[in-house]
Amino acid sequence: MRDTRESRLLLVLLIAVAFALITVDIRGGANSPVDGARQAAAAVFGPVENGVAAAVDPVGNAIGAVRDSGKRHDKISTLQAENEALKQKLGSDARNRSRLNQLDAMLKTAGEGQYGIKAAQVVAIGAAQGFSWTVTIDAGSNDGIKRDMTVLNGDGLVGRVTTVGPSTATVLLANDPDFTVGTRMESSDELGFATGHGDRPLSVQLLNGKAKVNPGDRLVTFGSQADKPFVPGVPVGEVVKVDPSGGDLTRTIYVRPFVGFTKLDIVGVVVQAPRTDPRDEVLPAKPKPTPTPTVTVTATPSPTPNGQGNTNIADQNANPDGNPDPNGNPNPPAGNANPPAANANPNPNPPNPNANGDPNGNANADGDQ
């Protein structure tokens, strides 16, 4: 439409009419004179509006979904991150408790042996040097770690430091075949040298071929000169097998180490040796043997008829014929185990062939007095 004077006048006229109708409609309220026209327009244009809305709504919803998809994705990502953090927290609580227990046990061992230690965590297994039984810890020269330092945990000897970097170090474990440490037997003080055998017990060569050793005996480190690579008194293990003595100069025993080398986590590097040898003080107390219950059966004698603790046959039975004893006693004396028949005299007066009367007290058959 061209912009002419007539078109501008028509536009102004339409606007004036619209304002006039709005004013009349507002003032009329419920009885507005244009209400009928409004209802007629609604009847005509309502179906058209519904059809247009039905056609346009899916497009509008799609546009809204696209517009809100970023917010929804961010909310889902936030919820997923919160769930993951919660899972990690639940898992880390159990792990933290385990680490705390390991740290407490290690500090107890260090305190009993008077070792100055630097705590570290095992971060890798194996090393580039090709050792078969090694671990890498997250402490190095920046933490005061040096080569040939003793490594322990709450159970006992772990190994020794072999390679040191600025922030990490390599530890050769005590069960490695290239590992050797001097040992001392508990109580007997017998000396020897322990060598690793992987997942099998350590073998120990005792210097005394006639040493008396029993399964269950325990060993600690003997210590090295200047306390490198080993400090004294660190628990090593428990004897599980003893080779028979064949008269050799040395004797071989097999020792199960206290440390579980497949589940290492928190360890301590001894950076300061003890002033004096702790000897056996670091070893844990031996468990007390469980007492074996003993059942004692006591026999209770039954009461006897005469109350004197014995049974007297003569006391229980009268003379079989009722005749008095030849000595005037109605019953044999107490304590006589002979039966009444052996003690009683069935006929106190022996028969007299010269007597006039019958031996049994009957009159003579011939009637003589």
Coordinates of N, CA, C and O in Angstrom, one line a residue, residues 79-213:
L79 N 23.5 -33.4 38.4 CA 23.0 -34.5 39.3 C 24.0 -35.7 39.1 O 24.3 -36.4 40.1
Q80 N 24.4 -36.0 37.9 CA 25.4 -37.1 37.7 C 26.7 -36.8 38.5 O 27.2 -37.7 39.1
A81 N 27.1 -35.6 38.4 CA 28.4 -35.3 39.2 C 28.2 -35.4 40.7 O 29.1 -35.9 41.4
E82 N 27.0 -35.0 41.2 CA 26.7 -35.1 42.6 C 26.7 -36.6 43.0 O 27.2 -37.0 44.1
N83 N 26.0 -37.4 42.2 CA 26.0 -38.9 42.5 C 27.4 -39.5 42.5 O 27.7 -40.3 43.4
E84 N 28.2 -39.1 41.5 CA 29.5 -39.6 41.5 C 30.4 -39.2 42.7 O 31.1 -40.0 43.2
A85 N 30.2 -38.0 43.1 CA 30.9 -37.5 44.2 C 30.5 -38.2 45.5 O 31.3 -38.5 46.4
L86 N 29.2 -38.5 45.6 CA 28.6 -39.2 46.7 C 29.2 -40.6 46.8 O 29.6 -41.2 47.8
K87 N 29.3 -41.3 45.6 CA 29.8 -42.7 45.6 C 31.3 -42.6 46.0 O 31.8 -43.5 46.7
Q88 N 32.0 -41.7 45.5 CA 33.4 -41.6 45.8 C 33.6 -41.3 47.3 O 34.5 -41.8 48.0
K89 N 32.7 -40.5 47.9 CA 32.8 -40.2 49.3 C 32.6 -41.4 50.1 O 33.3 -41.7 51.1
L90 N 31.5 -42.2 49.8 CA 31.2 -43.4 50.5 C 32.4 -44.4 50.4 O 32.7 -45.1 51.4
G91 N 33.0 -44.5 49.2 CA 34.1 -45.4 49.0 C 35.3 -44.9 49.7 O 36.1 -45.7 50.3
S92 N 35.5 -43.7 49.7 CA 36.7 -43.1 50.3 C 36.7 -43.2 51.8 O 37.7 -43.2 52.5
D93 N 35.5 -43.2 52.4 CA 35.4 -43.3 53.9 C 36.0 -44.6 54.3 O 36.7 -44.7 55.3
A94 N 35.6 -45.7 53.7 CA 36.1 -47.0 54.0 C 37.6 -47.1 53.8 O 38.4 -47.6 54.6
R95 N 38.1 -46.5 52.7 CA 39.5 -46.5 52.4 C 40.3 -45.6 53.4 O 41.4 -46.0 53.8
N96 N 39.7 -44.5 53.8 CA 40.3 -43.7 54.7 C 40.4 -44.3 56.1 O 41.5 -44.2 56.8
R97 N 39.4 -45.1 56.5 CA 39.5 -45.9 57.7 C 40.6 -46.9 57.7 O 41.3 -47.1 58.7
S98 N 40.7 -47.6 56.5 CA 41.8 -48.6 56.4 C 43.2 -47.9 56.5 O 44.1 -48.4 57.1
R99 N 43.3 -46.8 55.8 CA 44.6 -46.1 55.8 C 44.9 -45.6 57.2 O 46.1 -45.6 57.7
L100 N 43.9 -45.1 57.9 CA 44.1 -44.6 59.3 C 44.6 -45.8 60.2 O 45.5 -45.6 61.0
N101 N 44.0 -46.9 60.0 CA 44.4 -48.1 60.8 C 45.8 -48.5 60.5 O 46.6 -48.8 61.4
Q102 N 46.2 -48.4 59.2 CA 47.6 -48.8 58.8 C 48.5 -47.7 59.4 O 49.6 -48.1 59.9
L103 N 48.2 -46.5 59.4 CA 49.0 -45.4 59.9 C 49.2 -45.6 61.4 O 50.3 -45.4 61.9
D104 N 48.2 -45.9 62.1 CA 48.3 -46.0 63.5 C 49.2 -47.2 63.9 O 50.0 -47.1 64.8
A105 N 49.0 -48.3 63.2 CA 49.9 -49.5 63.4 C 51.4 -49.2 63.1 O 52.3 -49.6 63.9
M106 N 51.6 -48.4 62.1 CA 53.0 -48.1 61.7 C 53.6 -47.1 62.7 O 54.8 -47.3 63.1
L107 N 52.8 -46.2 63.2 CA 53.3 -45.2 64.2 C 53.6 -46.0 65.5 O 54.6 -45.6 66.2
K108 N 52.8 -47.0 65.8 CA 53.0 -47.8 67.0 C 54.4 -48.5 66.9 O 55.2 -48.6 67.8
T109 N 54.6 -49.1 65.7 CA 55.8 -49.9 65.5 C 57.0 -48.9 65.6 O 58.0 -49.2 66.2
A110 N 56.9 -47.8 64.9 CA 58.0 -46.8 65.0 C 58.3 -46.3 66.4 O 59.4 -46.1 66.8
G111 N 57.2 -46.1 67.2 CA 57.4 -45.6 68.5 C 58.1 -46.6 69.4 O 58.9 -46.3 70.2
E112 N 57.7 -47.9 69.2 CA 58.3 -49.0 70.1 C 59.8 -49.2 69.7 O 60.6 -49.5 70.6
G113 N 60.1 -49.0 68.4 CA 61.5 -49.1 68.0 C 62.3 -47.8 68.1 O 63.5 -47.9 67.8
Q114 N 61.6 -46.7 68.4 CA 62.3 -45.4 68.4 C 62.9 -45.1 67.0 O 64.0 -44.6 66.9
Y115 N 62.1 -45.4 65.9 CA 62.5 -45.1 64.6 C 61.9 -43.7 64.1 O 60.8 -43.5 64.4
G116 N 62.7 -42.9 63.5 CA 62.2 -41.7 62.9 C 61.8 -42.0 61.5 O 62.7 -42.5 60.7
I117 N 60.6 -41.9 61.1 CA 60.1 -42.3 59.8 C 59.5 -41.2 59.0 O 59.1 -40.2 59.6
K118 N 59.4 -41.4 57.7 CA 58.7 -40.5 56.8 C 57.6 -41.4 56.1 O 57.9 -42.4 55.4
A119 N 56.4 -41.0 56.4 CA 55.3 -41.8 55.8 C 55.2 -41.6 54.3 O 55.4 -40.5 53.8
A120 N 54.8 -42.6 53.6 CA 54.6 -42.6 52.2 C 53.5 -43.5 51.7 O 53.2 -44.4 52.5
Q121 N 53.1 -43.4 50.5 CA 52.0 -44.2 50.0 C 52.6 -45.0 48.7 O 53.3 -44.4 47.9
V122 N 52.2 -46.2 48.6 CA 52.6 -47.0 47.4 C 51.7 -46.5 46.3 O 50.5 -46.6 46.3
V123 N 52.3 -46.1 45.2 CA 51.6 -45.6 44.1 C 51.7 -46.4 42.8 O 51.0 -46.2 41.8
A124 N 52.7 -47.4 42.8 CA 52.9 -48.2 41.6 C 53.6 -49.5 42.1 O 54.3 -49.6 43.1
I125 N 53.4 -50.6 41.3 CA 54.0 -51.9 41.5 C 55.0 -52.1 40.3 O 54.6 -51.9 39.2
G126 N 56.2 -52.6 40.6 CA 57.2 -52.8 39.6 C 57.9 -51.5 39.2 O 57.5 -50.4 39.6
A127 N 59.0 -51.7 38.5 CA 59.8 -50.5 38.2 C 60.5 -50.8 36.9 O 60.6 -51.9 36.4
A128 N 61.1 -49.7 36.3 CA 61.8 -49.8 35.1 C 63.1 -50.6 35.2 O 63.7 -51.1 34.2
Q129 N 63.6 -50.8 36.4 CA 64.9 -51.5 36.6 C 64.7 -53.0 36.4 O 65.7 -53.7 36.3
G130 N 63.5 -53.5 36.3 CA 63.3 -54.9 36.0 C 63.3 -55.8 37.2 O 63.2 -57.0 37.1
F131 N 63.2 -55.2 38.4 CA 63.1 -56.0 39.6 C 61.7 -56.7 39.6 O 60.7 -56.1 39.2
S132 N 61.7 -57.9 40.1 CA 60.4 -58.7 40.1 C 59.5 -58.3 41.2 O 58.3 -58.4 41.1
W133 N 60.1 -57.9 42.3 CA 59.2 -57.5 43.5 C 59.7 -56.1 44.0 O 60.5 -56.0 44.9
T134 N 59.1 -55.1 43.4 CA 59.4 -53.7 43.8 C 58.1 -52.9 43.8 O 57.1 -53.3 43.2
V135 N 58.1 -51.8 44.5 CA 57.0 -50.8 44.5 C 57.6 -49.4 44.4 O 58.8 -49.2 44.7
T136 N 56.8 -48.5 44.0 CA 57.2 -47.1 43.9 C 56.3 -46.3 44.9 O 55.1 -46.5 45.0
I137 N 57.0 -45.5 45.7 CA 56.3 -44.7 46.7 C 56.4 -43.2 46.3 O 57.2 -42.8 45.5
D138 N 55.5 -42.4 46.9 CA 55.3 -41.0 46.5 C 56.2 -40.1 47.4 O 55.7 -39.0 47.8
A139 N 57.4 -40.5 47.8 CA 58.3 -39.7 48.5 C 59.7 -39.9 47.9 O 60.1 -41.0 47.6
G140 N 60.4 -38.8 47.8 CA 61.8 -38.9 47.2 C 62.8 -38.0 47.9 O 62.7 -37.7 49.1
S141 N 63.8 -37.6 47.1 CA 64.9 -36.8 47.7 C 64.4 -35.5 48.3 O 65.0 -35.0 49.3
N142 N 63.3 -34.9 47.7 CA 62.8 -33.7 48.3 C 62.2 -33.9 49.7 O 62.0 -32.9 50.5
D143 N 61.9 -35.1 50.1 CA 61.4 -35.5 51.4 C 62.4 -36.1 52.3 O 62.1 -36.5 53.4
G144 N 63.7 -36.0 51.9 CA 64.8 -36.5 52.7 C 65.0 -38.0 52.6 O 65.8 -38.6 53.4
I145 N 64.5 -38.6 51.5 CA 64.7 -40.0 51.3 C 66.0 -40.2 50.5 O 66.3 -39.5 49.6
K146 N 66.7 -41.3 51.0 CA 68.0 -41.6 50.4 C 68.1 -43.1 50.1 O 67.3 -43.9 50.6
R147 N 69.1 -43.4 49.3 CA 69.3 -44.8 48.9 C 69.7 -45.6 50.1 O 70.3 -45.1 51.1
D148 N 69.3 -46.9 50.2 CA 69.6 -47.8 51.2 C 69.1 -47.4 52.6 O 69.7 -47.5 53.6
M149 N 67.8 -47.0 52.6 CA 67.1 -46.8 53.8 C 66.1 -47.9 54.0 O 65.5 -48.4 53.1
T150 N 65.9 -48.2 55.3 CA 64.9 -49.3 55.6 C 63.5 -48.8 55.5 O 63.2 -47.7 55.8
V151 N 62.6 -49.7 54.9 CA 61.2 -49.4 54.7 C 60.4 -50.4 55.5 O 60.7 -51.6 55.5
L152 N 59.4 -49.9 56.3 CA 58.6 -50.8 57.2 C 57.2 -50.3 57.1 O 56.9 -49.3 56.6
N153 N 56.3 -51.1 57.7 CA 54.9 -50.7 58.0 C 54.5 -51.2 59.4 O 55.4 -51.6 60.2
G154 N 53.2 -51.3 59.6 CA 52.8 -51.7 61.0 C 53.0 -53.1 61.3 O 53.0 -53.5 62.5
D155 N 53.3 -53.9 60.3 CA 53.5 -55.4 60.5 C 55.0 -55.7 60.6 O 55.3 -56.7 61.3
G156 N 55.9 -55.0 60.0 CA 57.3 -55.3 60.0 C 58.1 -54.8 58.8 O 57.7 -53.8 58.2
L157 N 59.1 -55.6 58.4 CA 60.0 -55.2 57.4 C 59.4 -55.3 56.0 O 58.9 -56.4 55.6
V158 N 59.4 -54.2 55.2 CA 58.9 -54.2 53.9 C 60.0 -54.3 52.9 O 59.9 -55.1 51.9
G159 N 61.1 -53.6 53.0 CA 62.2 -53.7 52.1 C 63.2 -52.6 52.3 O 63.4 -52.1 53.4
R160 N 63.9 -52.2 51.3 CA 64.9 -51.1 51.3 C 64.8 -50.3 50.1 O 64.4 -50.8 49.0
V161 N 65.2 -49.0 50.2 CA 65.1 -48.1 49.1 C 66.3 -48.4 48.2 O 67.5 -48.5 48.6
T162 N 66.1 -48.5 46.9 CA 67.1 -48.7 45.9 C 67.4 -47.6 44.9 O 68.5 -47.3 44.5
T163 N 66.3 -46.9 44.6 CA 66.4 -45.8 43.6 C 65.6 -44.6 44.1 O 64.5 -44.8 44.6
V164 N 66.2 -43.4 44.0 CA 65.5 -42.2 44.6 C 65.4 -41.1 43.5 O 66.4 -40.8 42.8
G165 N 64.2 -40.6 43.3 CA 64.0 -39.4 42.5 C 63.6 -38.2 43.3 O 63.5 -38.3 44.5
P166 N 63.3 -37.1 42.6 CA 62.9 -35.9 43.4 C 61.7 -36.1 44.2 O 61.6 -35.7 45.4
S167 N 60.7 -36.8 43.7 CA 59.4 -37.0 44.4 C 58.9 -38.4 44.5 O 57.9 -38.7 45.1
T168 N 59.7 -39.4 44.0 CA 59.3 -40.8 44.1 C 60.6 -41.6 44.5 O 61.7 -41.1 44.3
A169 N 60.4 -42.8 44.9 CA 61.5 -43.7 45.2 C 61.1 -45.2 44.9 O 59.9 -45.5 45.0
T170 N 62.0 -46.0 44.6 CA 61.8 -47.4 44.3 C 62.2 -48.2 45.5 O 63.3 -48.0 46.1
V171 N 61.4 -49.2 46.0 CA 61.6 -50.0 47.1 C 61.7 -51.4 46.7 O 60.8 -52.0 46.1
L172 N 62.9 -52.1 47.0 CA 63.0 -53.5 46.7 C 62.4 -54.3 47.9 O 62.8 -54.1 49.1
L173 N 61.4 -55.1 47.7 CA 60.7 -55.8 48.7 C 61.5 -56.9 49.3 O 62.4 -57.5 48.6
A174 N 61.2 -57.3 50.5 CA 62.0 -58.3 51.3 C 61.8 -59.7 50.7 O 62.6 -60.6 51.0
N175 N 60.8 -59.9 49.9 CA 60.6 -61.3 49.3 C 61.2 -61.4 47.9 O 60.9 -62.4 47.2
D176 N 61.9 -60.4 47.5 CA 62.6 -60.5 46.2 C 63.8 -61.4 46.3 O 64.5 -61.4 47.3
P177 N 64.0 -62.3 45.2 CA 65.2 -63.2 45.3 C 66.5 -62.5 45.4 O 67.5 -63.1 45.9
D178 N 66.6 -61.2 45.1 CA 67.9 -60.5 45.2 C 68.0 -59.8 46.6 O 69.0 -59.1 46.8
F179 N 67.0 -60.0 47.4 CA 67.0 -59.3 48.7 C 67.6 -60.2 49.8 O 67.3 -61.4 49.9
T180 N 68.6 -59.7 50.6 CA 69.2 -60.4 51.7 C 69.3 -59.5 52.9 O 69.6 -58.3 52.8
V181 N 68.9 -60.0 54.1 CA 69.0 -59.2 55.3 C 69.5 -60.1 56.4 O 69.1 -61.2 56.5
G182 N 70.3 -59.5 57.3 CA 70.7 -60.2 58.5 C 69.6 -60.3 59.5 O 68.9 -59.3 59.8
T183 N 69.5 -61.5 60.2 CA 68.4 -61.7 61.1 C 69.0 -62.2 62.5 O 70.1 -62.7 62.6
R184 N 68.2 -62.0 63.5 CA 68.5 -62.5 64.8 C 67.2 -63.2 65.4 O 66.2 -62.6 65.4
M185 N 67.4 -64.4 66.0 CA 66.3 -65.1 66.5 C 65.9 -64.5 67.9 O 66.8 -64.0 68.6
E186 N 64.6 -64.5 68.1 CA 64.1 -64.0 69.4 C 64.6 -64.9 70.5 O 64.6 -66.2 70.3
S187 N 65.0 -64.4 71.6 CA 65.4 -65.1 72.8 C 66.8 -65.7 72.7 O 67.7 -65.5 73.4
S188 N 66.9 -66.6 71.7 CA 68.2 -67.3 71.5 C 69.3 -66.5 70.9 O 70.5 -66.9 71.0
D189 N 69.0 -65.4 70.2 CA 69.9 -64.5 69.6 C 70.7 -65.2 68.5 O 71.8 -64.7 68.1
E190 N 70.3 -66.3 67.9 CA 71.0 -67.0 66.8 C 70.9 -66.1 65.6 O 69.9 -65.6 65.2
L191 N 72.1 -65.9 64.9 CA 72.2 -65.0 63.8 C 72.1 -65.8 62.5 O 72.4 -67.0 62.4
G192 N 71.6 -65.1 61.4 CA 71.4 -65.8 60.1 C 71.2 -64.7 59.0 O 71.3 -63.5 59.3
F193 N 71.0 -65.2 57.8 CA 70.8 -64.3 56.7 C 69.5 -64.8 55.9 O 69.4 -66.0 55.5
A194 N 68.5 -63.9 55.8 CA 67.3 -64.2 55.1 C 67.3 -63.8 53.7 O 67.8 -62.7 53.4
T195 N 66.7 -64.7 52.8 CA 66.7 -64.4 51.4 C 65.2 -64.6 50.9 O 64.5 -65.5 51.3
G196 N 64.8 -63.7 50.0 CA 63.4 -63.8 49.5 C 63.2 -64.9 48.5 O 64.1 -65.2 47.8
H197 N 62.0 -65.3 48.4 CA 61.6 -66.4 47.4 C 60.2 -66.1 46.8 O 59.4 -67.0 46.7
G198 N 59.9 -64.8 46.6 CA 58.7 -64.5 45.9 C 57.5 -64.7 46.9 O 57.5 -64.2 48.0
D199 N 56.5 -65.5 46.4 CA 55.3 -65.7 47.2 C 55.5 -66.9 48.2 O 54.6 -67.3 48.9
R200 N 56.7 -67.4 48.3 CA 57.0 -68.5 49.2 C 57.7 -68.0 50.5 O 58.1 -66.8 50.5
P201 N 57.8 -68.8 51.5 CA 58.5 -68.3 52.7 C 59.9 -67.9 52.5 O 60.6 -68.4 51.6
L202 N 60.4 -67.0 53.3 CA 61.8 -66.6 53.2 C 62.7 -67.8 53.7 O 62.3 -68.6 54.6
S203 N 63.9 -68.0 53.1 CA 64.8 -69.0 53.6 C 65.9 -68.3 54.4 O 66.4 -67.2 54.0
V204 N 66.2 -68.9 55.6 CA 67.2 -68.2 56.5 C 68.3 -69.3 56.8 O 68.0 -70.4 57.2
Q205 N 69.5 -68.9 56.5 CA 70.7 -69.7 56.8 C 71.2 -69.3 58.2 O 71.8 -68.2 58.3
L206 N 71.0 -70.1 59.2 CA 71.6 -69.8 60.5 C 73.0 -70.2 60.5 O 73.5 -71.2 60.0
L207 N 73.8 -69.3 61.2 CA 75.3 -69.6 61.2 C 75.6 -70.7 62.1 O 76.7 -71.4 61.9
N208 N 74.8 -71.1 63.1 CA 75.0 -72.2 64.0 C 74.2 -73.4 63.4 O 73.0 -73.4 63.5
G209 N 74.9 -74.4 62.9 CA 74.3 -75.6 62.4 C 73.6 -76.4 63.4 O 72.7 -77.2 63.1
K210 N 73.9 -76.2 64.7 CA 73.3 -77.0 65.8 C 72.3 -76.2 66.6 O 71.9 -76.6 67.7
A211 N 71.9 -75.1 66.0 CA 71.0 -74.2 66.8 C 69.6 -74.9 66.9 O 69.1 -75.6 66.0
K212 N 69.0 -74.7 68.1 CA 67.7 -75.3 68.4 C 66.6 -74.3 68.0 O 66.5 -73.2 68.5
V213 N 65.9 -74.7 67.0 CA 64.8 -73.8 66.4 C 63.5 -74.6 66.3 O 63.6 -75.8 65.9

